[in-house]
């Protein structure tokens, strides 16, 4: 596999994460850069989904990816191999989430004059990442079919803070006891405004719907 | 569904979790009670696996279950319905893990004179629960096939602290790109002593192997 840059992230020194997040968001807006924060459980298909999305958007926008993980550089390499776009791996030093100060450490390693869209793949975790505003314009979460439709009941904050819920691995619905309508009801119990989009990152089903949403988002930012 | 007791857990006031954990472990040993800590990602099948295990052991041992979640009482109800054993739901107040002090708050709600085995289903999370000794005799983690064989590479501590890794949902291996031997190698890279046991909580395959291990563990404690 190709080599990728690995950035060792340090714990943030800022006391007020919300203020830091607002400042980072404003800075990115001023540079015309759209930051998307992607969260989910481990193994729900974040990297595969992002590879699909990037391949559909990379001819329209300049894209960079920041892959956060405790260890390994598997995801950054996968993204670079699958899409060819710049991908850096952020090592969190055991920390279970990214906050705005940590996100900025990643951003500072990108050439923002040459980027329209930065995708942040957060640490795989349904609890802690939901508690910290990263400074992203929008946040999404991926819920995969094998995890079950009850996740919004058990991890309320994650589904409250997300603008879009991608229901991934719909290609394996026949092999699991999973009710898509029940899943939607559970998401909307936590967040009536969340958009729920069923996809299969494996075969590409539904990805265009999300790509259309993201394309509109980026155009809105750029005005 | 039947009603279950819900215990609202408070943050621990103890500074030295390892000391608290050792004290809880010694207390449980003195009462002849075996505490098993069960960890995994959200949706990997902890509750279904435990229902199978409990139904195979409940005629031999007196069992109690503590289900930790941020919200809902779904899992405690599921266990009680599926097995009939006493199951209490621990609400963590948004916290991403249980430590020894929090575990003790659950234990204090059980009648230990009437229990041989307490099963603690930790919060679904591959990061934070691995950082805190709960006071359990042994800890296990469940890695489900749809999550992928690379999880030990990304979440090193979880696989370092576990005595047993149950590889669940092996019934759906044909529908996923999952290599069991690669998974075992990745687990053993983190922990050469970890026992890796493939299971299907859905159809029961492999569960007897784990039940035999747990039965021996409990007998060893009781001497």
Tab-separated table of C-alpha atoms in Angstrom:
chain	number	residue	atom	x	y	z
A	1	UNK	CA	0.000	0.000	0.000
A	2	UNK	CA	1.045	3.592	-0.486
A	3	UNK	CA	2.490	5.583	2.359
A	4	UNK	CA	0.339	8.234	4.001
A	5	UNK	CA	1.153	10.989	6.439
A	6	UNK	CA	0.475	10.153	10.081
A	7	UNK	CA	-0.142	13.094	12.430
A	8	UNK	CA	0.094	12.479	16.185
A	9	UNK	CA	-2.683	14.595	17.710
A	10	UNK	CA	-2.222	16.079	21.178
A	11	UNK	CA	-4.934	16.679	23.768
A	12	UNK	CA	-6.482	20.121	23.385
A	13	UNK	CA	-5.431	22.856	25.771
A	14	UNK	CA	-8.598	24.900	25.252
A	15	UNK	CA	-11.188	25.083	27.982
A	16	UNK	CA	-14.124	26.113	25.843
A	17	UNK	CA	-14.567	23.617	23.017
A	18	UNK	CA	-17.721	25.248	21.685
A	19	UNK	CA	-15.885	28.546	21.237
A	20	UNK	CA	-12.958	26.801	19.537
A	21	UNK	CA	-15.370	24.957	17.261
A	22	UNK	CA	-17.162	28.168	16.259
A	23	UNK	CA	-13.834	29.834	15.513
A	24	UNK	CA	-12.630	26.915	13.399
A	25	UNK	CA	-15.948	26.846	11.513
A	26	UNK	CA	-15.702	30.575	10.766
A	27	UNK	CA	-12.080	30.222	9.653
A	28	UNK	CA	-12.989	27.380	7.293
A	29	UNK	CA	-15.963	29.352	5.904
A	30	UNK	CA	-13.667	32.312	5.265
A	31	UNK	CA	-11.401	30.004	3.243
A	32	UNK	CA	-14.390	28.495	1.392
A	33	UNK	CA	-13.677	25.064	2.861
A	34	UNK	CA	-16.529	22.703	3.807
A	35	UNK	CA	-15.744	20.378	6.722
A	36	UNK	CA	-17.880	17.236	7.098
A	37	UNK	CA	-17.645	15.201	10.317
A	38	UNK	CA	-18.413	11.483	9.878
A	39	UNK	CA	-19.169	9.365	12.956
A	40	UNK	CA	-20.335	5.796	13.629
A	41	UNK	CA	-19.688	2.552	15.489
A	42	UNK	CA	-16.522	0.650	14.643
A	43	UNK	CA	-16.999	-1.366	11.466
A	44	UNK	CA	-20.161	0.297	10.169
A	45	UNK	CA	-18.517	1.114	6.849
A	46	UNK	CA	-17.310	4.712	7.154
A	47	UNK	CA	-14.205	4.248	5.003
A	48	UNK	CA	-15.947	2.286	2.248
A	49	UNK	CA	-18.801	4.807	2.149
A	50	UNK	CA	-16.380	7.718	1.937
A	51	UNK	CA	-14.451	6.068	-0.896
A	52	UNK	CA	-17.699	5.858	-2.910
A	53	UNK	CA	-18.637	9.455	-2.122
A	54	UNK	CA	-15.184	10.824	-2.953
A	55	UNK	CA	-15.028	9.008	-6.291
A	56	UNK	CA	-18.349	10.614	-7.271
A	57	UNK	CA	-17.263	14.126	-6.242
A	58	UNK	CA	-13.525	14.298	-6.884
A	59	UNK	CA	-13.860	15.682	-10.424
A	60	UNK	CA	-16.020	18.567	-9.143
A	61	UNK	CA	-14.254	19.458	-5.911
A	62	UNK	CA	-10.770	19.369	-4.437
A	63	UNK	CA	-11.060	16.938	-1.517
A	64	UNK	CA	-8.868	16.064	1.456
A	65	UNK	CA	-9.558	13.367	4.042
A	66	UNK	CA	-8.513	13.154	7.699
A	67	UNK	CA	-8.808	9.658	9.169
A	68	UNK	CA	-8.846	9.594	12.978
A	69	UNK	CA	-7.929	6.388	14.747
A	70	UNK	CA	-6.212	5.346	17.934
A	71	UNK	CA	-3.690	3.279	16.003
A	72	UNK	CA	-2.866	1.985	12.486
A	73	UNK	CA	-2.949	3.821	9.159
A	74	UNK	CA	-5.259	1.335	7.462
A	75	UNK	CA	-8.055	3.781	6.707
A	76	UNK	CA	-5.914	6.576	5.264
A	77	UNK	CA	-4.199	4.052	2.992
A	78	UNK	CA	-7.540	2.567	1.922
A	79	UNK	CA	-8.915	5.993	0.998
A	80	UNK	CA	-5.776	6.961	-0.907
A	81	UNK	CA	-5.731	3.661	-2.787
A	82	UNK	CA	-9.456	3.708	-3.572
A	83	UNK	CA	-9.714	7.356	-4.612
A	84	UNK	CA	-6.259	8.855	-5.128
A	85	UNK	CA	-7.150	11.892	-2.985
A	86	UNK	CA	-4.910	13.239	-0.253
A	87	UNK	CA	-5.581	11.407	2.983
A	88	UNK	CA	-3.845	11.900	6.303
A	89	UNK	CA	-4.105	9.682	9.356
A	90	UNK	CA	-4.672	11.351	12.715
A	91	UNK	CA	-3.549	9.296	15.694
A	92	UNK	CA	-5.469	10.297	18.801
A	93	UNK	CA	-3.053	8.806	21.339
A	94	UNK	CA	-5.741	6.582	22.814
A	95	UNK	CA	-8.357	9.337	22.962
A	96	UNK	CA	-11.889	8.280	22.098
A	97	UNK	CA	-12.975	11.322	20.078
A	98	UNK	CA	-11.823	14.495	18.347
A	99	UNK	CA	-12.676	17.949	19.622
A	100	UNK	CA	-12.231	21.230	17.765
A	101	UNK	CA	-8.645	21.785	18.915
A	102	UNK	CA	-7.662	18.295	17.779
A	103	UNK	CA	-9.473	18.752	14.474
A	104	UNK	CA	-7.583	22.003	13.904
A	105	UNK	CA	-4.278	20.161	14.371
A	106	UNK	CA	-5.292	18.026	11.402
A	107	UNK	CA	-6.550	21.002	9.377
A	108	UNK	CA	-3.227	22.773	9.927
A	109	UNK	CA	-1.564	19.946	8.007
A	110	UNK	CA	-3.645	20.615	4.870
A	111	UNK	CA	-3.156	23.254	2.170
A	112	UNK	CA	-6.560	24.953	2.504
A	113	UNK	CA	-5.973	27.074	-0.582
A	114	UNK	CA	-6.197	23.881	-2.554
A	115	UNK	CA	-9.219	22.241	-0.890
A	116	UNK	CA	-13.024	22.642	-1.208
A	117	UNK	CA	-14.113	19.734	0.986
A	118	UNK	CA	-12.425	18.207	4.021
A	119	UNK	CA	-13.914	14.959	5.275
A	120	UNK	CA	-13.116	14.041	8.870
A	121	UNK	CA	-13.614	10.378	9.714
A	122	UNK	CA	-13.972	10.488	13.494
A	123	UNK	CA	-12.983	7.662	15.881
A	124	UNK	CA	-15.395	4.699	15.634
A	125	UNK	CA	-17.501	5.270	18.754
A	126	UNK	CA	-21.176	6.155	19.281
A	127	UNK	CA	-20.666	7.915	22.608
A	128	UNK	CA	-17.766	10.348	22.999
A	129	UNK	CA	-17.499	11.900	19.500
A	130	UNK	CA	-21.112	13.097	19.831
A	131	UNK	CA	-20.157	15.180	22.868
A	132	UNK	CA	-17.615	17.395	21.080
A	133	UNK	CA	-18.296	19.911	18.324
A	134	UNK	CA	-15.391	19.449	15.898
A	135	UNK	CA	-15.985	22.701	14.031
A	136	UNK	CA	-17.545	20.875	11.091
A	137	UNK	CA	-20.311	22.527	9.047
A	138	UNK	CA	-22.387	19.358	9.291
A	139	UNK	CA	-22.103	15.986	11.031
A	140	UNK	CA	-23.371	12.663	9.814
A	141	UNK	CA	-23.512	9.209	11.349
A	142	UNK	CA	-23.617	5.793	9.746
A	143	UNK	CA	-25.799	3.057	11.232
A	144	UNK	CA	-25.205	-0.315	9.597
A	145	UNK	CA	-27.936	-2.939	9.306
A	146	UNK	CA	-26.109	-5.640	11.357
A	147	UNK	CA	-25.942	-3.254	14.343
A	148	UNK	CA	-29.722	-3.216	14.652
A	149	UNK	CA	-32.433	-0.568	14.431
A	150	UNK	CA	-32.385	0.149	18.169
A	151	UNK	CA	-29.137	2.130	18.217
A	152	UNK	CA	-30.870	5.559	18.450
A	153	UNK	CA	-32.606	4.334	21.609
A	154	UNK	CA	-29.318	3.400	23.288
A	155	UNK	CA	-27.062	6.218	22.033
A	156	UNK	CA	-29.399	9.228	22.066
A	157	UNK	CA	-26.888	12.051	21.788
A	158	UNK	CA	-25.235	10.694	18.625
A	159	UNK	CA	-28.539	10.761	16.769
A	160	UNK	CA	-29.517	14.151	18.211
A	161	UNK	CA	-26.420	15.928	16.880
A	162	UNK	CA	-26.397	14.424	13.381
A	163	UNK	CA	-27.835	16.104	10.312
A	164	UNK	CA	-27.860	12.930	8.216
A	165	UNK	CA	-28.069	9.260	9.188
A	166	UNK	CA	-26.803	6.901	6.496
A	167	UNK	CA	-28.276	3.416	6.994
A	168	UNK	CA	-25.511	1.293	5.460
A	169	UNK	CA	-25.247	-2.365	4.376
A	170	UNK	CA	-28.857	-2.507	3.137
A	171	UNK	CA	-27.657	-5.250	0.754
A	172	UNK	CA	-27.603	-7.665	3.730
A	173	UNK	CA	-31.074	-6.810	5.090
A	174	UNK	CA	-32.359	-10.283	4.016
A	175	UNK	CA	-29.913	-11.924	6.447
A	176	UNK	CA	-30.709	-9.783	9.475
A	177	UNK	CA	-33.772	-8.983	11.526
A	178	UNK	CA	-33.816	-5.280	10.572
A	179	UNK	CA	-36.845	-3.033	9.995
A	180	UNK	CA	-35.934	0.124	8.067
A	181	UNK	CA	-39.159	1.923	9.041
A	182	UNK	CA	-38.559	1.171	12.728
A	183	UNK	CA	-35.008	2.491	12.323
A	184	UNK	CA	-36.329	5.743	10.808
A	185	UNK	CA	-38.850	6.128	13.642
A	186	UNK	CA	-36.089	5.630	16.217
A	187	UNK	CA	-33.835	8.209	14.537
A	188	UNK	CA	-36.664	10.737	14.321
A	189	UNK	CA	-37.541	10.210	17.981
A	190	UNK	CA	-34.073	11.649	18.743
A	191	UNK	CA	-33.982	14.204	15.934
A	192	UNK	CA	-37.088	14.963	13.828
A	193	UNK	CA	-34.969	16.935	11.337
A	194	UNK	CA	-32.397	14.220	10.612
A	195	UNK	CA	-32.336	13.011	7.016
A	196	UNK	CA	-32.274	9.209	6.848
A	197	UNK	CA	-30.716	7.763	3.695
A	198	UNK	CA	-30.443	3.989	3.092
A	199	UNK	CA	-27.264	3.017	1.240
A	200	UNK	CA	-25.047	0.104	0.372
A	201	UNK	CA	-21.446	1.232	0.317
A	202	UNK	CA	-20.615	-2.229	-1.019
A	203	UNK	CA	-22.642	-2.004	-4.242
A	204	UNK	CA	-23.286	1.749	-4.409
A	205	UNK	CA	-27.064	1.718	-3.914
A	206	UNK	CA	-28.388	5.019	-2.579
A	207	UNK	CA	-25.013	6.777	-2.554
A	208	UNK	CA	-26.111	9.295	-5.215
A	209	UNK	CA	-28.810	10.661	-2.895
A	210	UNK	CA	-26.233	11.495	-0.251
A	211	UNK	CA	-23.789	12.831	-2.843
A	212	UNK	CA	-26.503	15.196	-4.132
A	213	UNK	CA	-27.083	16.450	-0.600
A	214	UNK	CA	-23.363	17.003	-0.010
A	215	UNK	CA	-22.896	18.708	-3.405
A	216	UNK	CA	-25.684	21.174	-2.534
A	217	UNK	CA	-24.144	21.777	0.872
A	218	UNK	CA	-20.748	22.656	-0.602
A	219	UNK	CA	-22.310	24.937	-3.226
A	220	UNK	CA	-24.294	26.708	-0.485
A	221	UNK	CA	-21.111	27.395	1.462
A	222	UNK	CA	-19.335	28.758	-1.577
A	223	UNK	CA	-22.386	30.936	-2.348
B	1	UNK	CA	-42.396	-6.615	28.012
B	2	UNK	CA	-41.755	-7.154	31.698
B	3	UNK	CA	-40.546	-4.348	33.903
B	4	UNK	CA	-36.952	-4.327	35.059
B	5	UNK	CA	-35.150	-2.302	37.696
B	6	UNK	CA	-33.276	0.710	36.372
B	7	UNK	CA	-30.362	1.978	38.486
B	8	UNK	CA	-29.025	5.473	37.771
B	9	UNK	CA	-25.251	5.191	38.192
B	10	UNK	CA	-23.274	8.167	39.457
B	11	UNK	CA	-19.724	9.116	38.504
B	12	UNK	CA	-17.185	7.485	40.806
B	13	UNK	CA	-15.609	9.551	43.542
B	14	UNK	CA	-12.565	7.298	43.860
B	15	UNK	CA	-9.208	8.505	42.599
B	16	UNK	CA	-7.548	5.128	42.228
B	17	UNK	CA	-9.692	2.895	40.031
B	18	UNK	CA	-7.209	0.010	40.039
B	19	UNK	CA	-7.335	-0.116	43.834
B	20	UNK	CA	-11.136	0.010	43.828
B	21	UNK	CA	-11.233	-2.742	41.213
B	22	UNK	CA	-8.917	-4.993	43.235
B	23	UNK	CA	-11.030	-4.437	46.356
B	24	UNK	CA	-14.261	-5.230	44.511
B	25	UNK	CA	-12.704	-8.364	43.013
B	26	UNK	CA	-11.559	-9.554	46.445
B	27	UNK	CA	-14.981	-8.831	47.940
B	28	UNK	CA	-16.712	-10.821	45.196
B	29	UNK	CA	-14.236	-13.698	45.590
B	30	UNK	CA	-14.946	-13.759	49.326
B	31	UNK	CA	-18.653	-14.108	48.547
B	32	UNK	CA	-17.968	-16.811	45.922
B	33	UNK	CA	-19.358	-14.608	43.156
B	34	UNK	CA	-17.808	-14.651	39.659
B	35	UNK	CA	-18.055	-11.327	37.799
B	36	UNK	CA	-17.674	-11.416	33.996
B	37	UNK	CA	-17.230	-8.133	32.088
B	38	UNK	CA	-18.535	-8.212	28.505
B	39	UNK	CA	-17.452	-5.505	26.070
B	40	UNK	CA	-17.853	-4.817	22.323
B	41	UNK	CA	-18.909	-2.316	19.665
B	42	UNK	CA	-22.563	-1.308	19.584
B	43	UNK	CA	-24.624	-3.943	17.814
B	44	UNK	CA	-22.125	-6.797	17.856
B	45	UNK	CA	-24.585	-9.108	19.594
B	46	UNK	CA	-23.724	-8.923	23.304
B	47	UNK	CA	-27.299	-9.324	24.523
B	48	UNK	CA	-28.196	-12.177	22.171
B	49	UNK	CA	-24.962	-13.996	23.027
B	50	UNK	CA	-25.574	-13.595	26.752
B	51	UNK	CA	-29.131	-14.920	26.436
B	52	UNK	CA	-27.743	-18.114	24.844
B	53	UNK	CA	-25.034	-18.470	27.491
B	54	UNK	CA	-27.415	-17.881	30.395
B	55	UNK	CA	-29.946	-20.410	29.133
B	56	UNK	CA	-27.186	-23.053	29.016
B	57	UNK	CA	-25.934	-22.280	32.547
B	58	UNK	CA	-28.979	-21.185	34.533
B	59	UNK	CA	-29.795	-24.670	35.838
B	60	UNK	CA	-26.262	-25.033	37.241
B	61	UNK	CA	-25.632	-21.553	38.625
B	62	UNK	CA	-27.593	-18.672	40.104
B	63	UNK	CA	-27.077	-15.841	37.627
B	64	UNK	CA	-27.702	-12.087	37.677
B	65	UNK	CA	-27.154	-9.647	34.815
B	66	UNK	CA	-26.288	-5.948	34.864
B	67	UNK	CA	-26.935	-4.178	31.554
B	68	UNK	CA	-25.116	-0.849	31.211
B	69	UNK	CA	-26.411	1.679	28.706
B	70	UNK	CA	-26.647	5.414	28.389
B	71	UNK	CA	-30.382	5.220	27.929
B	72	UNK	CA	-33.273	2.745	27.453
B	73	UNK	CA	-33.985	-0.539	29.259
B	74	UNK	CA	-34.169	-2.624	26.093
B	75	UNK	CA	-31.325	-4.988	26.949
B	76	UNK	CA	-32.367	-5.763	30.524
B	77	UNK	CA	-35.887	-6.543	29.309
B	78	UNK	CA	-34.559	-8.720	26.487
B	79	UNK	CA	-32.423	-10.755	28.887
B	80	UNK	CA	-35.253	-11.164	31.378
B	81	UNK	CA	-37.688	-12.229	28.648
B	82	UNK	CA	-35.238	-14.593	26.962
B	83	UNK	CA	-33.888	-16.263	30.097
B	84	UNK	CA	-36.057	-15.419	33.099
B	85	UNK	CA	-33.008	-14.469	35.174
B	86	UNK	CA	-32.773	-11.302	37.234
B	87	UNK	CA	-31.547	-8.442	35.076
B	88	UNK	CA	-31.041	-4.837	36.098
B	89	UNK	CA	-30.387	-1.898	33.804
B	90	UNK	CA	-27.594	0.490	34.774
B	91	UNK	CA	-27.940	3.968	33.291
B	92	UNK	CA	-24.548	5.641	33.009
B	93	UNK	CA	-25.825	9.211	32.698
B	94	UNK	CA	-24.097	9.692	29.356
B	95	UNK	CA	-20.813	8.152	30.490
B	96	UNK	CA	-19.043	5.985	27.939
B	97	UNK	CA	-17.817	3.203	30.220
B	98	UNK	CA	-18.094	1.647	33.680
B	99	UNK	CA	-15.283	1.765	36.204
B	100	UNK	CA	-15.020	-0.233	39.433
B	101	UNK	CA	-16.934	2.298	41.530
B	102	UNK	CA	-19.783	2.352	39.039
B	103	UNK	CA	-19.795	-1.432	38.808
B	104	UNK	CA	-20.021	-1.633	42.597
B	105	UNK	CA	-23.127	0.571	42.540
B	106	UNK	CA	-24.754	-2.098	40.389
B	107	UNK	CA	-23.426	-4.964	42.535
B	108	UNK	CA	-24.865	-3.290	45.636
B	109	UNK	CA	-28.313	-3.736	44.104
B	110	UNK	CA	-27.945	-7.522	43.933
B	111	UNK	CA	-28.410	-10.136	46.651
B	112	UNK	CA	-24.935	-11.680	46.494
B	113	UNK	CA	-25.886	-14.480	48.863
B	114	UNK	CA	-28.112	-15.752	46.098
B	115	UNK	CA	-25.774	-15.368	43.092
B	116	UNK	CA	-22.888	-17.437	41.658
B	117	UNK	CA	-22.313	-15.504	38.427
B	118	UNK	CA	-22.825	-11.811	37.668
B	119	UNK	CA	-22.566	-10.819	34.032
B	120	UNK	CA	-21.868	-7.153	33.347
B	121	UNK	CA	-22.737	-5.997	29.829
B	122	UNK	CA	-20.600	-2.881	29.499
B	123	UNK	CA	-21.466	0.147	27.323
B	124	UNK	CA	-21.104	-0.625	23.589
B	125	UNK	CA	-17.767	1.047	22.869
B	126	UNK	CA	-14.349	-0.302	21.834
B	127	UNK	CA	-12.356	2.536	23.378
B	128	UNK	CA	-13.255	3.754	26.863
B	129	UNK	CA	-14.427	0.541	28.615
B	130	UNK	CA	-11.010	-1.002	27.893
B	131	UNK	CA	-9.337	1.711	29.967
B	132	UNK	CA	-11.103	0.911	33.250
B	133	UNK	CA	-10.789	-2.244	35.328
B	134	UNK	CA	-14.346	-2.983	36.493
B	135	UNK	CA	-13.310	-5.448	39.200
B	136	UNK	CA	-14.369	-8.406	37.054
B	137	UNK	CA	-12.519	-11.725	37.323
B	138	UNK	CA	-12.270	-11.911	33.530
B	139	UNK	CA	-13.175	-9.671	30.607
B	140	UNK	CA	-14.306	-10.727	27.163
B	141	UNK	CA	-15.025	-8.836	23.971
B	142	UNK	CA	-17.255	-9.681	21.042
B	143	UNK	CA	-16.120	-8.894	17.492
B	144	UNK	CA	-18.875	-9.473	14.950
B	145	UNK	CA	-18.142	-10.491	11.364
B	146	UNK	CA	-19.757	-7.413	9.730
B	147	UNK	CA	-17.384	-5.133	11.684
B	148	UNK	CA	-14.362	-6.571	9.889
B	149	UNK	CA	-11.239	-8.460	10.912
B	150	UNK	CA	-9.152	-5.292	11.293
B	151	UNK	CA	-10.668	-4.128	14.583
B	152	UNK	CA	-7.726	-5.304	16.745
B	153	UNK	CA	-5.438	-3.123	14.607
B	154	UNK	CA	-7.540	-0.005	15.242
B	155	UNK	CA	-8.567	-0.565	18.874
B	156	UNK	CA	-5.430	-2.119	20.388
B	157	UNK	CA	-6.192	-1.715	24.086
B	158	UNK	CA	-9.566	-3.515	23.910
B	159	UNK	CA	-7.935	-6.639	22.533
B	160	UNK	CA	-4.975	-6.405	24.933
B	161	UNK	CA	-7.154	-6.480	28.051
B	162	UNK	CA	-9.526	-9.273	27.015
B	163	UNK	CA	-9.143	-12.897	28.009
B	164	UNK	CA	-11.568	-14.180	25.375
B	165	UNK	CA	-12.607	-12.775	21.985
B	166	UNK	CA	-15.911	-14.158	20.718
B	167	UNK	CA	-16.129	-13.774	16.931
B	168	UNK	CA	-19.898	-13.503	16.510
B	169	UNK	CA	-22.270	-13.694	13.504
B	170	UNK	CA	-20.204	-16.379	11.760
B	171	UNK	CA	-23.485	-17.443	10.116
B	172	UNK	CA	-23.205	-14.400	7.798
B	173	UNK	CA	-19.551	-14.914	6.789
B	174	UNK	CA	-20.655	-15.826	3.211
B	175	UNK	CA	-22.089	-12.319	2.763
B	176	UNK	CA	-19.059	-10.408	4.045
B	177	UNK	CA	-15.409	-10.144	3.121
B	178	UNK	CA	-14.166	-11.640	6.401
B	179	UNK	CA	-11.152	-13.913	6.963
B	180	UNK	CA	-11.325	-15.727	10.318
B	181	UNK	CA	-7.629	-16.645	10.273
B	182	UNK	CA	-6.656	-13.016	9.628
B	183	UNK	CA	-8.921	-12.007	12.519
B	184	UNK	CA	-7.198	-14.481	14.845
B	185	UNK	CA	-3.769	-13.218	13.777
B	186	UNK	CA	-4.829	-9.632	14.463
B	187	UNK	CA	-6.168	-10.532	17.919
B	188	UNK	CA	-2.997	-12.432	18.808
B	189	UNK	CA	-0.816	-9.538	17.648
B	190	UNK	CA	-2.414	-7.573	20.514
B	191	UNK	CA	-2.690	-10.424	23.002
B	192	UNK	CA	-1.021	-13.799	22.330
B	193	UNK	CA	-2.905	-15.358	25.250
B	194	UNK	CA	-6.420	-14.374	24.166
B	195	UNK	CA	-8.728	-17.266	23.389
B	196	UNK	CA	-10.577	-16.717	20.098
B	197	UNK	CA	-13.902	-18.532	19.807
B	198	UNK	CA	-16.086	-18.273	16.679
B	199	UNK	CA	-19.816	-18.286	17.489
B	200	UNK	CA	-23.219	-17.551	16.072
B	201	UNK	CA	-25.456	-16.163	18.774
B	202	UNK	CA	-28.287	-16.367	16.249
B	203	UNK	CA	-28.194	-20.141	15.705
B	204	UNK	CA	-26.087	-21.217	18.700
B	205	UNK	CA	-23.020	-22.503	16.821
B	206	UNK	CA	-19.892	-22.495	18.977
B	207	UNK	CA	-21.635	-21.254	22.136
B	208	UNK	CA	-20.950	-24.524	24.005
B	209	UNK	CA	-17.180	-23.939	23.738
B	210	UNK	CA	-17.487	-20.610	25.502
B	211	UNK	CA	-19.964	-22.004	28.033
B	212	UNK	CA	-17.477	-24.777	28.889
B	213	UNK	CA	-14.774	-22.155	29.455
B	214	UNK	CA	-17.054	-20.072	31.676
B	215	UNK	CA	-18.254	-23.112	33.637
B	216	UNK	CA	-14.638	-24.044	34.405
B	217	UNK	CA	-13.892	-20.471	35.416
B	218	UNK	CA	-16.752	-20.392	37.912
B	219	UNK	CA	-15.824	-23.804	39.354
B	220	UNK	CA	-12.196	-22.618	39.773
B	221	UNK	CA	-13.364	-19.595	41.743
B	222	UNK	CA	-15.542	-21.689	44.011
B	223	UNK	CA	-12.638	-24.150	44.516
